[in-house]
Amino acid sequence: MQKKKKKVRHWRDLSPRQRVGAIVGASVQFALAAAAWRDLAARPAALVNGPKVVWALVIGVNFIGPLAYFAGGRRTRGRLG
């Protein structure tokens, strides 16, 4: 039994619409990560749920990391303790 060769898609194989979608998706991902890292750097450790180093690594995971940080990684001043 022969294995099927997986066709590799290159940038030049994408339609203009697919290229725009890839650029927009990457831009949103980088913007989310940059905003999350900036917030994490400026936020005191007491206002972060868990170690800042761990959150810095988690933020680097595609869309999920920054969204997880904004959803559950930050504390408000009223939730200290």
PDB file of C-alpha atoms in Angstrom:
ATOM      1  CA  MET A   1       0.000   0.000   0.000  1.00  0.00           C
ATOM      2  CA  GLN A   2       1.388   3.370  -1.027  1.00  0.00           C
ATOM      3  CA  LYS A   3       1.155   6.400   1.170  1.00  0.00           C
ATOM      4  CA  LYS A   4      -0.475   9.468  -0.302  1.00  0.00           C
ATOM      5  CA  LYS A   5       1.872  12.380  -0.667  1.00  0.00           C
ATOM      6  CA  LYS A   6       0.625  15.386   1.230  1.00  0.00           C
ATOM      7  CA  LYS A   7       0.455  18.401  -1.032  1.00  0.00           C
ATOM      8  CA  VAL A   8       2.321  21.304   0.457  1.00  0.00           C
ATOM      9  CA  ARG A   9       0.665  24.679  -0.097  1.00  0.00           C
ATOM     10  CA  HIS A  10       2.900  27.592  -0.771  1.00  0.00           C
ATOM     11  CA  TRP A  11       2.102  31.289  -0.554  1.00  0.00           C
ATOM     12  CA  ARG A  12       1.988  31.511  -4.345  1.00  0.00           C
ATOM     13  CA  ASP A  13      -0.681  28.774  -4.415  1.00  0.00           C
ATOM     14  CA  LEU A  14      -3.126  30.867  -2.367  1.00  0.00           C
ATOM     15  CA  SER A  15      -5.754  33.040  -3.969  1.00  0.00           C
ATOM     16  CA  PRO A  16      -5.628  36.793  -3.287  1.00  0.00           C
ATOM     17  CA  ARG A  17      -8.577  36.394  -0.916  1.00  0.00           C
ATOM     18  CA  GLN A  18      -6.794  33.652   1.030  1.00  0.00           C
ATOM     19  CA  ARG A  19      -3.644  35.780   1.228  1.00  0.00           C
ATOM     20  CA  VAL A  20      -5.600  38.703   2.654  1.00  0.00           C
ATOM     21  CA  GLY A  21      -7.250  36.368   5.175  1.00  0.00           C
ATOM     22  CA  ALA A  22      -3.878  35.022   6.279  1.00  0.00           C
ATOM     23  CA  ILE A  23      -2.450  38.533   6.660  1.00  0.00           C
ATOM     24  CA  VAL A  24      -5.474  39.761   8.623  1.00  0.00           C
ATOM     25  CA  GLY A  25      -5.445  36.691  10.877  1.00  0.00           C
ATOM     26  CA  ALA A  26      -1.732  37.035  11.593  1.00  0.00           C
ATOM     27  CA  SER A  27      -2.113  40.763  12.261  1.00  0.00           C
ATOM     28  CA  VAL A  28      -4.912  40.162  14.769  1.00  0.00           C
ATOM     29  CA  GLN A  29      -2.891  37.426  16.465  1.00  0.00           C
ATOM     30  CA  PHE A  30       0.214  39.608  16.792  1.00  0.00           C
ATOM     31  CA  ALA A  31      -1.823  42.593  17.989  1.00  0.00           C
ATOM     32  CA  LEU A  32      -3.512  40.486  20.677  1.00  0.00           C
ATOM     33  CA  ALA A  33      -0.185  39.075  21.841  1.00  0.00           C
ATOM     34  CA  ALA A  34       1.469  42.512  21.887  1.00  0.00           C
ATOM     35  CA  ALA A  35      -1.400  44.001  23.889  1.00  0.00           C
ATOM     36  CA  ALA A  36      -1.337  41.105  26.364  1.00  0.00           C
ATOM     37  CA  TRP A  37       2.453  41.265  26.819  1.00  0.00           C
ATOM     38  CA  ARG A  38       2.310  45.024  27.291  1.00  0.00           C
ATOM     39  CA  ASP A  39      -0.439  44.711  29.895  1.00  0.00           C
ATOM     40  CA  LEU A  40       1.449  41.920  31.666  1.00  0.00           C
ATOM     41  CA  ALA A  41       4.667  43.958  31.780  1.00  0.00           C
ATOM     42  CA  ALA A  42       2.899  47.010  33.199  1.00  0.00           C
ATOM     43  CA  ARG A  43       0.719  45.119  35.692  1.00  0.00           C
ATOM     44  CA  PRO A  44       2.108  44.514  39.213  1.00  0.00           C
ATOM     45  CA  ALA A  45       2.586  40.841  40.086  1.00  0.00           C
ATOM     46  CA  ALA A  46      -0.069  41.160  42.807  1.00  0.00           C
ATOM     47  CA  LEU A  47      -2.638  41.871  40.091  1.00  0.00           C
ATOM     48  CA  VAL A  48      -1.843  38.747  38.052  1.00  0.00           C
ATOM     49  CA  ASN A  49      -3.381  35.332  38.694  1.00  0.00           C
ATOM     50  CA  GLY A  50      -0.286  33.133  38.853  1.00  0.00           C
ATOM     51  CA  PRO A  51       3.342  33.695  37.934  1.00  0.00           C
ATOM     52  CA  LYS A  52       4.016  36.393  35.347  1.00  0.00           C
ATOM     53  CA  VAL A  53       6.658  34.210  33.660  1.00  0.00           C
ATOM     54  CA  VAL A  54       4.098  31.492  32.982  1.00  0.00           C
ATOM     55  CA  TRP A  55       1.633  34.008  31.551  1.00  0.00           C
ATOM     56  CA  ALA A  56       4.366  35.458  29.343  1.00  0.00           C
ATOM     57  CA  LEU A  57       4.841  31.989  27.818  1.00  0.00           C
ATOM     58  CA  VAL A  58       1.112  31.263  27.566  1.00  0.00           C
ATOM     59  CA  ILE A  59       0.500  34.515  25.678  1.00  0.00           C
ATOM     60  CA  GLY A  60       2.717  33.193  22.876  1.00  0.00           C
ATOM     61  CA  VAL A  61       0.246  30.404  22.063  1.00  0.00           C
ATOM     62  CA  ASN A  62      -1.718  31.569  19.014  1.00  0.00           C
ATOM     63  CA  PHE A  63      -5.028  33.304  19.765  1.00  0.00           C
ATOM     64  CA  ILE A  64      -5.746  31.154  22.802  1.00  0.00           C
ATOM     65  CA  GLY A  65      -2.918  32.489  24.981  1.00  0.00           C
ATOM     66  CA  PRO A  66      -3.730  36.207  24.861  1.00  0.00           C
ATOM     67  CA  LEU A  67      -7.456  35.529  25.181  1.00  0.00           C
ATOM     68  CA  ALA A  68      -6.829  33.283  28.202  1.00  0.00           C
ATOM     69  CA  TYR A  69      -4.691  35.985  29.798  1.00  0.00           C
ATOM     70  CA  PHE A  70      -7.329  38.686  29.294  1.00  0.00           C
ATOM     71  CA  ALA A  71     -10.100  36.348  30.492  1.00  0.00           C
ATOM     72  CA  GLY A  72      -8.453  34.835  33.557  1.00  0.00           C
ATOM     73  CA  GLY A  73      -4.923  36.063  34.076  1.00  0.00           C
ATOM     74  CA  ARG A  74      -5.643  39.532  35.408  1.00  0.00           C
ATOM     75  CA  ARG A  75      -7.016  40.549  38.774  1.00  0.00           C
ATOM     76  CA  THR A  76      -8.841  43.730  39.520  1.00  0.00           C
ATOM     77  CA  ARG A  77      -7.816  45.799  42.501  1.00  0.00           C
ATOM     78  CA  GLY A  78     -10.948  44.691  44.349  1.00  0.00           C
ATOM     79  CA  ARG A  79     -10.016  40.982  44.077  1.00  0.00           C
ATOM     80  CA  LEU A  80      -6.642  41.148  45.833  1.00  0.00           C
ATOM     81  CA  GLY A  81      -5.804  38.628  48.471  1.00  0.00           C
TER      82      GLY A  81
END
